[in-house]
XYZ file of C-alpha atoms in Angstrom:
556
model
C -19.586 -42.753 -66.046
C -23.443 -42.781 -66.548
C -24.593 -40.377 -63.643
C -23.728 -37.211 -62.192
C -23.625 -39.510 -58.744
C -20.634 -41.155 -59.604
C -18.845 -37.814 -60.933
C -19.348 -36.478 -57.432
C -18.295 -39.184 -55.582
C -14.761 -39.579 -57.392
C -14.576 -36.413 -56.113
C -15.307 -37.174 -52.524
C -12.003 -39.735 -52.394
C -9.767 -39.007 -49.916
C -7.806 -35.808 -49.629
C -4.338 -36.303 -47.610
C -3.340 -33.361 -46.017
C -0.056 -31.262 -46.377
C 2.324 -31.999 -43.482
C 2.785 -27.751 -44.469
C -0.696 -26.162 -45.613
C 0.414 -22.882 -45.789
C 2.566 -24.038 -48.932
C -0.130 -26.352 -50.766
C 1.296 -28.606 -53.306
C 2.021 -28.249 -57.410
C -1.178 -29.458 -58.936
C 1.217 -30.769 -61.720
C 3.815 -32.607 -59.788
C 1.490 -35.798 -59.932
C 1.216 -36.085 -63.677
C 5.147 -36.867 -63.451
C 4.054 -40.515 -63.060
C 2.470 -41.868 -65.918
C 0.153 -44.596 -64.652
C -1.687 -41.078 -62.555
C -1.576 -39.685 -65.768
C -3.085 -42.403 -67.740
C -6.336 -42.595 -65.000
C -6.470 -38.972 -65.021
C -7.325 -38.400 -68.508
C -9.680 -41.644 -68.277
C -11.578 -40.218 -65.578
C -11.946 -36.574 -67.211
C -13.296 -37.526 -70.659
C -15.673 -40.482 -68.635
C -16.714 -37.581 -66.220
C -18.035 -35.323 -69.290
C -19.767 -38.250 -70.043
C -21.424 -38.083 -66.857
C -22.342 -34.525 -66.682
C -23.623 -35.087 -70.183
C -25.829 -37.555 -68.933
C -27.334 -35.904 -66.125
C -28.323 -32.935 -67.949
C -29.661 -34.875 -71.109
C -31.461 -36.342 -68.664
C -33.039 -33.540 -67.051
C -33.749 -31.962 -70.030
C -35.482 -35.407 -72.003
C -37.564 -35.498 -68.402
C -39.055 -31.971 -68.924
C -40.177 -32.658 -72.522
C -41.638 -36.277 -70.994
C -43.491 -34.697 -68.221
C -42.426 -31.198 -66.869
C -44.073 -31.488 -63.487
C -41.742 -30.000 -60.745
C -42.137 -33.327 -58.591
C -41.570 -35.786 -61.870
C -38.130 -33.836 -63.019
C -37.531 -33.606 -59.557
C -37.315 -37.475 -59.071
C -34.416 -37.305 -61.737
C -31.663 -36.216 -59.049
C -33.727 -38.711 -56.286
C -32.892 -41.671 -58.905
C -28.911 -40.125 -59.056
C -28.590 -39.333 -55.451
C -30.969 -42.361 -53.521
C -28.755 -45.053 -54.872
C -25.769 -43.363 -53.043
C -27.747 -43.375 -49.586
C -28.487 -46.651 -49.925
C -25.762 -48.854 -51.193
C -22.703 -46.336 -50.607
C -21.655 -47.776 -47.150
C -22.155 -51.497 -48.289
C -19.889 -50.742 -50.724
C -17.205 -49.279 -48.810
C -17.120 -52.180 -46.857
C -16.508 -54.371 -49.803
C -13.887 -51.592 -50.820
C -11.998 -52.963 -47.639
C -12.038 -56.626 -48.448
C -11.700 -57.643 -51.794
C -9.250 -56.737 -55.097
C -10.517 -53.112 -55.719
C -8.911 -52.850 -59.648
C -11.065 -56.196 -60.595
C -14.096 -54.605 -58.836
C -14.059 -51.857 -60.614
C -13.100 -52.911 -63.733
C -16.381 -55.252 -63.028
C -18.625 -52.336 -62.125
C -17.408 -49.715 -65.015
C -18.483 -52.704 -68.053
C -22.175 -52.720 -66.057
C -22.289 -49.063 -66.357
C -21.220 -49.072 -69.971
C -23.607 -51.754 -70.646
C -27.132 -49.985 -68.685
C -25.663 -47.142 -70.462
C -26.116 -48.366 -73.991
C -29.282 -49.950 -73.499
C -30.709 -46.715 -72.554
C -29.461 -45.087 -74.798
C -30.535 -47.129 -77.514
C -34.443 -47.092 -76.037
C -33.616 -43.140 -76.512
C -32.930 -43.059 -80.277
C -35.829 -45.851 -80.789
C -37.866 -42.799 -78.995
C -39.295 -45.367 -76.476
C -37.776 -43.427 -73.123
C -40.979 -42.651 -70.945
C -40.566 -40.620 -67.476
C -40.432 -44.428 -65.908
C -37.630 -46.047 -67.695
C -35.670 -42.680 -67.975
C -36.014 -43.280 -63.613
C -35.583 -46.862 -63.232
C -31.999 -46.306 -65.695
C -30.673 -43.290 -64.080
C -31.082 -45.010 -60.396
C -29.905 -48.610 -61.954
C -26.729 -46.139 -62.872
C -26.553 -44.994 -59.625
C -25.858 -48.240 -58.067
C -23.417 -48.959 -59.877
C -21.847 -45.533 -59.269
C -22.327 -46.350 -55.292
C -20.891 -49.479 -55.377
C -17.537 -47.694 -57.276
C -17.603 -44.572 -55.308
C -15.176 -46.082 -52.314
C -12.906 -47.998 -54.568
C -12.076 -44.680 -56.332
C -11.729 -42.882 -53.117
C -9.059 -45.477 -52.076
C -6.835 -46.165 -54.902
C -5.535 -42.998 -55.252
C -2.216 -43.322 -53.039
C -1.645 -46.658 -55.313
C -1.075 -43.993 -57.846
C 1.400 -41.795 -56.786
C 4.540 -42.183 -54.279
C 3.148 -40.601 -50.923
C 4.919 -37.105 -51.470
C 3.006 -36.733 -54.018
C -0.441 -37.711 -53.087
C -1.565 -33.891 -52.418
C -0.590 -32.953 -55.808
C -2.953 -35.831 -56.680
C -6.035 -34.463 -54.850
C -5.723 -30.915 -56.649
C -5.082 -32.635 -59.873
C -8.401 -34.638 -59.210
C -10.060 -31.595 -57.825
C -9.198 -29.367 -61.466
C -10.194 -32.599 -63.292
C -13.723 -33.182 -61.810
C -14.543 -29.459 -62.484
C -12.981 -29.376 -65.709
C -15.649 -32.044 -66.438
C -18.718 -30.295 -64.782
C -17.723 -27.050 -66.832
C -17.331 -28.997 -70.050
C -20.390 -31.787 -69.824
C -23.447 -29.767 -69.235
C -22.133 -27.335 -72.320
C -21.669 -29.747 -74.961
C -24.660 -32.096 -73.760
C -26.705 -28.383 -74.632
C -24.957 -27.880 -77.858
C -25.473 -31.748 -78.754
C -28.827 -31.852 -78.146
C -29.555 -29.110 -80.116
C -27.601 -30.040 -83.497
C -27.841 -34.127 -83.043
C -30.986 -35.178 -80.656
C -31.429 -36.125 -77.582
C -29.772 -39.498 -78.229
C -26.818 -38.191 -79.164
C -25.396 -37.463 -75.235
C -26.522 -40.912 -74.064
C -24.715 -42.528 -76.936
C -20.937 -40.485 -75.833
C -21.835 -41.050 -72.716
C -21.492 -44.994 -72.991
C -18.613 -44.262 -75.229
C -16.903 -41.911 -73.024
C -16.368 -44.812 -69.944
C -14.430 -47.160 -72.500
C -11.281 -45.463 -71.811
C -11.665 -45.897 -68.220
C -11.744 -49.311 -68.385
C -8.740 -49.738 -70.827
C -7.008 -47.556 -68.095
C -8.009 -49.857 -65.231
C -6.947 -53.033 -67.260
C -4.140 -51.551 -68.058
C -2.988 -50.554 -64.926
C -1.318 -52.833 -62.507
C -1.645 -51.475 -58.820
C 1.718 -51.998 -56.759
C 0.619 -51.971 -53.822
C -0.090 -55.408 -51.697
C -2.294 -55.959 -48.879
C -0.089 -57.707 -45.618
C -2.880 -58.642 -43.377
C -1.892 -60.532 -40.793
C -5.179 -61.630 -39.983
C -8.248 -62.936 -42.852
C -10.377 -59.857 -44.058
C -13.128 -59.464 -42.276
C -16.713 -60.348 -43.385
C -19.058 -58.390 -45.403
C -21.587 -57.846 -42.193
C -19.131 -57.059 -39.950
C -16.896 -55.339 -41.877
C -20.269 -53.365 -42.215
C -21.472 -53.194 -38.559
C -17.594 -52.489 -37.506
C -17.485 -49.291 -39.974
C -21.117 -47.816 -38.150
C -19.531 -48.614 -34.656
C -16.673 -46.444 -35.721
C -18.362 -43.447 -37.158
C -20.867 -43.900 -33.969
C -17.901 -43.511 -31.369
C -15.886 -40.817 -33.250
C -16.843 -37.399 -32.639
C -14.802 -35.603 -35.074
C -16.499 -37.558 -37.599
C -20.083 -36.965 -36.669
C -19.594 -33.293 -36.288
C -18.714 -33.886 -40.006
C -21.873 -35.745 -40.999
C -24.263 -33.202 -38.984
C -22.490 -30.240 -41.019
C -23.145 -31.970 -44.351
C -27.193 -32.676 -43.478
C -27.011 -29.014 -42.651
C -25.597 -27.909 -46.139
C -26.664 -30.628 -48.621
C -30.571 -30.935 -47.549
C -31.233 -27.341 -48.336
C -28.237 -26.986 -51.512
C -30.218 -29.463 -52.978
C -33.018 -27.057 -53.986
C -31.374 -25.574 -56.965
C -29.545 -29.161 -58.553
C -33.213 -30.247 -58.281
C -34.891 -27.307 -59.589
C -32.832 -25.748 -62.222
C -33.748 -27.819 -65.288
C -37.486 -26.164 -64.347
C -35.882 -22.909 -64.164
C -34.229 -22.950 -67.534
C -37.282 -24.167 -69.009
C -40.231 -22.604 -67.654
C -38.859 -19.653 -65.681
C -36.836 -18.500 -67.886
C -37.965 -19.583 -71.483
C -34.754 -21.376 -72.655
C -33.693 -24.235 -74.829
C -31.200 -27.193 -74.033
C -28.316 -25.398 -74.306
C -28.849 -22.534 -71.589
C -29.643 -25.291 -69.343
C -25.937 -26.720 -70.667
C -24.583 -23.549 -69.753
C -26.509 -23.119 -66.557
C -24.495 -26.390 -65.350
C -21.327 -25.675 -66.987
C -21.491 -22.476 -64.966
C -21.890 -23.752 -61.993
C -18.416 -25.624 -63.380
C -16.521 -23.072 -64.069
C -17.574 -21.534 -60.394
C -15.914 -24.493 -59.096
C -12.663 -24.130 -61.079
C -12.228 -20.612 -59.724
C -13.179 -21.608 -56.149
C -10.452 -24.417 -56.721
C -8.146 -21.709 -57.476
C -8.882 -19.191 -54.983
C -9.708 -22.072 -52.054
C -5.708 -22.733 -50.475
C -5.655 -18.929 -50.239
C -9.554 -18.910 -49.015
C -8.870 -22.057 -46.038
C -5.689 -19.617 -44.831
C -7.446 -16.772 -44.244
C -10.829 -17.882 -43.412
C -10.147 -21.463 -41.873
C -12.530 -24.823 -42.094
C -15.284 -22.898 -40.013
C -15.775 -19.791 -41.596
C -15.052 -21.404 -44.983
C -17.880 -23.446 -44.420
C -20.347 -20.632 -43.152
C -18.948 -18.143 -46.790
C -19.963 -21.251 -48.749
C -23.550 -21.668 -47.023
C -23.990 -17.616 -47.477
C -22.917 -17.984 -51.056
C -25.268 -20.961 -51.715
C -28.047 -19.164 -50.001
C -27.422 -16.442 -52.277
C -27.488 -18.544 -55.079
C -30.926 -20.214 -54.432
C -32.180 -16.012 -53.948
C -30.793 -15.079 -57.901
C -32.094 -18.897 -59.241
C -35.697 -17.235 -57.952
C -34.979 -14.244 -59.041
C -33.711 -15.044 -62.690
C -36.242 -14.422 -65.373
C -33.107 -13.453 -68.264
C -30.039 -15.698 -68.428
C -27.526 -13.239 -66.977
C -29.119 -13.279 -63.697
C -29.087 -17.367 -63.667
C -25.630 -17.737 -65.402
C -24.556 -15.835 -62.482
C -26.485 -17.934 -59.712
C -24.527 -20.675 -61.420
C -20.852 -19.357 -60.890
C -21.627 -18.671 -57.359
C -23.282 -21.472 -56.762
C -19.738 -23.007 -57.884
C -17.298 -21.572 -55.990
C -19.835 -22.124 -52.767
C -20.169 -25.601 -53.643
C -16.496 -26.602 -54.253
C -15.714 -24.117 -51.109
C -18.059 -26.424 -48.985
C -17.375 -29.842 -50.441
C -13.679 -29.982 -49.761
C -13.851 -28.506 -46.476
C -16.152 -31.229 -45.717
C -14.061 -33.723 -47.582
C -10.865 -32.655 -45.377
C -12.723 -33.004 -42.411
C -13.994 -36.458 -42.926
C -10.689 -37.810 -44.087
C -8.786 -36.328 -40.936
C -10.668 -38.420 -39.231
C -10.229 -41.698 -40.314
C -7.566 -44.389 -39.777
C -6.524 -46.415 -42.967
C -8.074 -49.782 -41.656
C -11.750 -48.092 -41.929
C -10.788 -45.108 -44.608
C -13.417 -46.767 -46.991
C -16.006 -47.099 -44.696
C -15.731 -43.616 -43.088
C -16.140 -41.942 -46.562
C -18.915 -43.940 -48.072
C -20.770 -42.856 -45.001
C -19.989 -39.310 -45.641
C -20.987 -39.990 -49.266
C -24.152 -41.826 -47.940
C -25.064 -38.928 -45.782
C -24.662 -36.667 -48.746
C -26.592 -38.536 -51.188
C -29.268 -39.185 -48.442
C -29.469 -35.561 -47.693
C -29.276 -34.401 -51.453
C -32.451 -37.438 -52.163
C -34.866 -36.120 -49.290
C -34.145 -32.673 -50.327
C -35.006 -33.076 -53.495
C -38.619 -34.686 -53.060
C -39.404 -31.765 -50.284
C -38.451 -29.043 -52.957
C -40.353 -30.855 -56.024
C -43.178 -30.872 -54.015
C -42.758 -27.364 -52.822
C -42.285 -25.874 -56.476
C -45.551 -28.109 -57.491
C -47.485 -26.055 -54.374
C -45.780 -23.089 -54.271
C -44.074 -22.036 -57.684
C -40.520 -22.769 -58.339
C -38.722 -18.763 -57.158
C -41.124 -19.268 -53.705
C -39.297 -22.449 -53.195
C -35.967 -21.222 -53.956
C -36.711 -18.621 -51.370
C -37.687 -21.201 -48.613
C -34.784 -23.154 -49.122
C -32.571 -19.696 -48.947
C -34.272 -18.932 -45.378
C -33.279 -22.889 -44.086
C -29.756 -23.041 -45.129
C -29.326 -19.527 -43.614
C -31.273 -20.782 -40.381
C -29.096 -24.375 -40.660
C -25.549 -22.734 -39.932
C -26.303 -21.486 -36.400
C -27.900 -24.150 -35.517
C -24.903 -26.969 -36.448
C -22.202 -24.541 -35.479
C -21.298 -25.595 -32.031
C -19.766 -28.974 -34.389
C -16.602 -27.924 -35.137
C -14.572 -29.325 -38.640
C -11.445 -30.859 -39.217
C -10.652 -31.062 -35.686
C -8.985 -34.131 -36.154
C -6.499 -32.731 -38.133
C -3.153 -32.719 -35.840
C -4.289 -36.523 -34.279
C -2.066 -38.853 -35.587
C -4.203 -42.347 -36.553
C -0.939 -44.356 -37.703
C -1.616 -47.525 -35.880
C 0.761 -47.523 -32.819
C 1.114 -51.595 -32.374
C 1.724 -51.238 -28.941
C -0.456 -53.939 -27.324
C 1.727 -56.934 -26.448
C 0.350 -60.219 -28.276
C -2.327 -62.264 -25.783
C -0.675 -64.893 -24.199
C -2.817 -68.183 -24.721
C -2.256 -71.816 -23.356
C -3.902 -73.457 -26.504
C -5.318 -72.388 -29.672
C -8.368 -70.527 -29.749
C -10.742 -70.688 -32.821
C -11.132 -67.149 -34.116
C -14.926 -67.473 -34.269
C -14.469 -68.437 -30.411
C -16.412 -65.834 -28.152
C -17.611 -63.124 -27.106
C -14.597 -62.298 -25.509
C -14.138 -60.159 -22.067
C -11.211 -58.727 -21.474
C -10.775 -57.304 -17.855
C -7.729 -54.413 -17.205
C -6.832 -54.376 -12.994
C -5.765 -50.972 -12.208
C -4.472 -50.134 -8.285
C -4.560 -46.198 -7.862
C -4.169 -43.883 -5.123
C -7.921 -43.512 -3.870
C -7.244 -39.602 -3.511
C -6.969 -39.833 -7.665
C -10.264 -41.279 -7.832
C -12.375 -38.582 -9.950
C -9.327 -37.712 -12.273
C -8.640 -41.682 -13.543
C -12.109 -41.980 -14.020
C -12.510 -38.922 -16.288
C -8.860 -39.941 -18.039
C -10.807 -43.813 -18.634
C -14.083 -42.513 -19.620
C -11.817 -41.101 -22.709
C -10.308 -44.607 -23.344
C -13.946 -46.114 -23.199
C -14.334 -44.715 -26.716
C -11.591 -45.645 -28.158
C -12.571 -49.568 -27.041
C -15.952 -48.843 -28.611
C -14.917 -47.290 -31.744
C -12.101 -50.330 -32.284
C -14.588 -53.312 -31.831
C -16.344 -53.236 -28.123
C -19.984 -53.574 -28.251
C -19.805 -53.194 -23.880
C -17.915 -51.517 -21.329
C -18.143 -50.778 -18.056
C -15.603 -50.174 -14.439
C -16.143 -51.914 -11.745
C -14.720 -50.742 -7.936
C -13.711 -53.267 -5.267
C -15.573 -52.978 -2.374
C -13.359 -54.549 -0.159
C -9.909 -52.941 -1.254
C -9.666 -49.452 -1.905
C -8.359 -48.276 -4.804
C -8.336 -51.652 -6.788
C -10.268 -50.548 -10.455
C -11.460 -52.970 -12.900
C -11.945 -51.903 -16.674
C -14.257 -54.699 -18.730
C -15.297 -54.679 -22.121
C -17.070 -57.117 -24.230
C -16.156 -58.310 -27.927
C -17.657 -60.174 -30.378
C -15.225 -62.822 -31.286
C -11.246 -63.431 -30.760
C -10.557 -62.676 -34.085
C -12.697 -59.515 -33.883
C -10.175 -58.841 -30.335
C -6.940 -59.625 -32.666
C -8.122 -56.756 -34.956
C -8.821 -54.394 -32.166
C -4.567 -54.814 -31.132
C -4.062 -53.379 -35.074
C -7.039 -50.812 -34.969
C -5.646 -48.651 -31.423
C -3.310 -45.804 -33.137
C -0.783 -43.629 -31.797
C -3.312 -41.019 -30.518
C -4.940 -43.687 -28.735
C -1.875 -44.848 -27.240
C -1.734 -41.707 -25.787
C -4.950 -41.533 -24.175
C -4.170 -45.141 -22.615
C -0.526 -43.683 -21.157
C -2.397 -40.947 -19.181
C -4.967 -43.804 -17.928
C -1.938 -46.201 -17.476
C 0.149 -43.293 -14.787
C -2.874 -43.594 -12.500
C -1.302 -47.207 -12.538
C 0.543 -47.156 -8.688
C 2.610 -50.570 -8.929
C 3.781 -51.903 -12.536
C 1.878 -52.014 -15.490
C -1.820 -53.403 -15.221
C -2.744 -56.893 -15.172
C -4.758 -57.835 -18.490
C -6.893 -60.832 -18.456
C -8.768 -62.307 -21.424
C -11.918 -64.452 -21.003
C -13.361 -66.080 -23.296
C -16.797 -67.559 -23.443
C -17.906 -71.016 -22.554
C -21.134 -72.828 -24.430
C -22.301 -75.207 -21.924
C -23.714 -77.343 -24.329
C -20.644 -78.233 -26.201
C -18.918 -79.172 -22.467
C -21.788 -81.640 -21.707
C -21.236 -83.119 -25.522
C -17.901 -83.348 -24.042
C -18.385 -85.141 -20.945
C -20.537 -87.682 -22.658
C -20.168 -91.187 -22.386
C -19.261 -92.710 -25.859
């Protein structure tokens, strides 16, 4: 990979959870199947790559122009492409072949890759170009990031897929403790070429691996994939109408905007604060690797004692603490320490916020739920960024380390009332349960909107508890595809309830029937016993354009 973006967002694929947690799984178990093994090792060595481009590329941008704002902009260019093109391209993770894609977006990040790096050697990088290449990199890392995230259980047999995560997990640190080392030591014995050029060289294997492989799983729609806008506008409904998954998102602006400070900041502090060369800044990042690889060690045992909650809150105090001994530092010790704390509170954080997001999220929108987490994160990490560069420009780079200490502090209390992972016992396997709509000629799926009316008859002394029991199935319509919904009384027989909602299209209704999951099912059983007589009487309307029945009624 060319940026660190990309590194980071491999790492925010999904993360099944253990039916058991208290008995995690073998981190080696996976590598018993050889096509896992194969990617693995691809996605290692092309992750080094990465790491060694994002700190060549800090360093080259504080020899071009060390202005806290201007190196600054470095992780804005990684991160902003993220926020903006991350949940387009988990949409098109839903509907097309996601091998071919990605085999199509790892040769454009090979080939922006050499380019660069050849403008390097030539000695013809200026703070501009070094910008405009790491962000052109960063698209192309956002449009990969939810492909990765989703081919994972095409990997491994399902028992295994845990094993798979941890592997991952160990693999992405492995990476962020090797890059940022050798990208130091490189520097100093070849130039600052030399990281760009491995770089480019380092994603080749990946995409031999991805040509190689041969992915066996099929997709067995029973309805056409749904369009790029809607497939869009459907995956923002659904993160709108699911609570478990905004309480996620609001936790991660919380964390990310302030945690940006010192990913921002530290080539400045290696440089200028401290007084050191290329490689302490390698070793500054490859600390903050290593951190990781212990708090992926010590995290099963960690979530046990501590759960998702108070995991989250020792990784914000440990990040805080970080940004206070990155503003303290003026030997190495004192950062190289920051750096393995900063580690183990970032790895701490990130999969408890991983977890969390992929609890929540059926299969039919997995893609879609996580590039929004990843856009939130980039987004977050992007605006933090500029505030801090500006900050250290105005107020001196420990000062701003210190401000950003006090807000991430001041953030947990303030986002704690939204809990994590509490979607973890809800079981999202879609149920099937709604009976096929019963038509009297064919309907074009483009045909709509479409209202679809539910006739309840209750006992009128049940009034106040079926409404609170529908208010809960309201989301559920919303989240699956309704863009209106509302209950209507009968004024002139008690007790007779009407349930409406609107949706776009037929089709759109059709995927709604394959969307509604066994914990919905649920929810619409304890509306359903309010039901006196039978089951309820569904009725589905369907919109009539009044100019297409005069073109029919006209004379020939």
């Amino acid at each position: 990979m060319t940026a660190n973006s990309a590194s980071e967002a491999r790492q925010t694929r999904p993360k099944p959870v253990a039916a058991k947690p208290e008995k995690p799984a073998s981190p080696w178990s996976a590598f018993h199947h050889r096509t896992f093994t194969v990617v693995w090792i691809a996605t290692v060595v092309s992750n080094i790559g990465s790491w060694m481009y994002s700190a060549a590329s800090g360093w080259l941008m504080t020899g071009l122009n060390p202005n806290p704002v201007i190196v600054a902009m470095v992780q804005v260019a990684t991160s902003l492409p993220m926020f903006l093109f991350a949940l387009p391209a988990g949409a098109l993770a839903d509907i097309v072949d996601r091998r071919r894609f990605l085999i199509a977006i790892e040769i454009l990040i090979t080939a922006i890759s050499v380019v660069f790096a050849f403008l390097v050697w030539l000695g013809l990088a200026t703070p501009v170009t070094l910008l405009v290449f790491t962000f052109l990199a960063g698209v192309a890392g956002a449009l990969e990031a939810p492909p990765w995230q989703a081919i994972v259980p095409a990997l491994v047999p399902k028992g295994d897929l845990q094993s798979a995560v941890v592997a991952n997990g160990v693999g992405v640190n492995i990476s962020r403790a090797l890059g940022p080392a050798l990208a130091g030591i490189i520097v100093a014995t070849w130039g600052i070429a030399a990281p760009f050029w491995l770089n480019a060289l380092s994603n080749v294997g990946v995409i031999a691996a991805l040509v190689w492989w041969r992915s066996p799983q099929k997709h067995n729609r029973t309805l056409p994939a749904e369009r790029f806008i809607n497939a869009n506008r459907s995956g923002l409904r659904y993160a709108k109408n699911n609570p478990h998954l905004r309480a996620t998102l609001i936790r991660a602006v919380g964390f990310f905007l302030f945690a940006s400070a010192y990913w921002a900041l530290l080539p400045l502090v290696a440089r200028n604060q401290i007084g050191g060369g290329p490689e302490l800044y390698g070793i500054l990042l490859g600390g903050i690797g290593v951190g990781a690889l212990v708090g992926a060690y010590i995290l099963p045992w960690l979530g046990g004692k501590l759960g998702p909650n108070r995991l989250m809150a020792s990784g914000t105090l440990g990040t805080a603490l970080t940004l206070i001994l990155y503003g303290l530092a003026r030997e190495p010790l004192a950062a190289i320490a920051a750096s393995l704390v900063a580690g183990i509170s970032w790895i701490c954080v990130l999969s408890t916020l991983n977890v969390s997001a992929q609890v929540a999220l059926p299969e039919w929108v997995r893609a879609r739920g996580l590039a929004l987490f990843v856009t939130v994160l980039f987004g977050a990490l992007t605006i933090g960024s500029l505030i801090w560069g500006y900050l250290a420009g105005v107020m001196g780079l420990s000062i701003t380390n210190f401000v950003a200490a006090a807000g991430i502090v001041l953030a947990l209390p303030l986002t704690w009332r939204w809990k994590l992972q509490t979607a973890l016992g809800v079981d999202l396997a879609p149920s099937m349960h709604w009976p096929a709509p019963i038509t009297d000629r064919e309907v074009d799926e483009d045909q709509g909107p479409v209202m679809v009316t539910v006739e309840y008859r209750i006992d009128s002394r049940s009034r106040k508890q079926f409404l609170t029991a529908l208010d809960r199935l309201a989301q559920e319509r919303r989240r699956d595809g309704a863009y209106a919904w509302g209950v209507f009384e009968d004024a002139a027989e008690e007790g007779r309830m009407v349930e409406t909602f609107l949706v776009e299209s037929w089709i759109e209704h059709l995927r709604q029937h394959e969307r509604v999951t066994n914990a919905d099912r649920l929810v619409q059983d304890a509306v359903d016993r309010f039901h006196i007589h039978g089951a309820p009487k569904v009725t589905h309307l369907i919109a009539v354009d009044p100019d297409h029945v005069r073109d029919e009624g006209a004379p020939e």
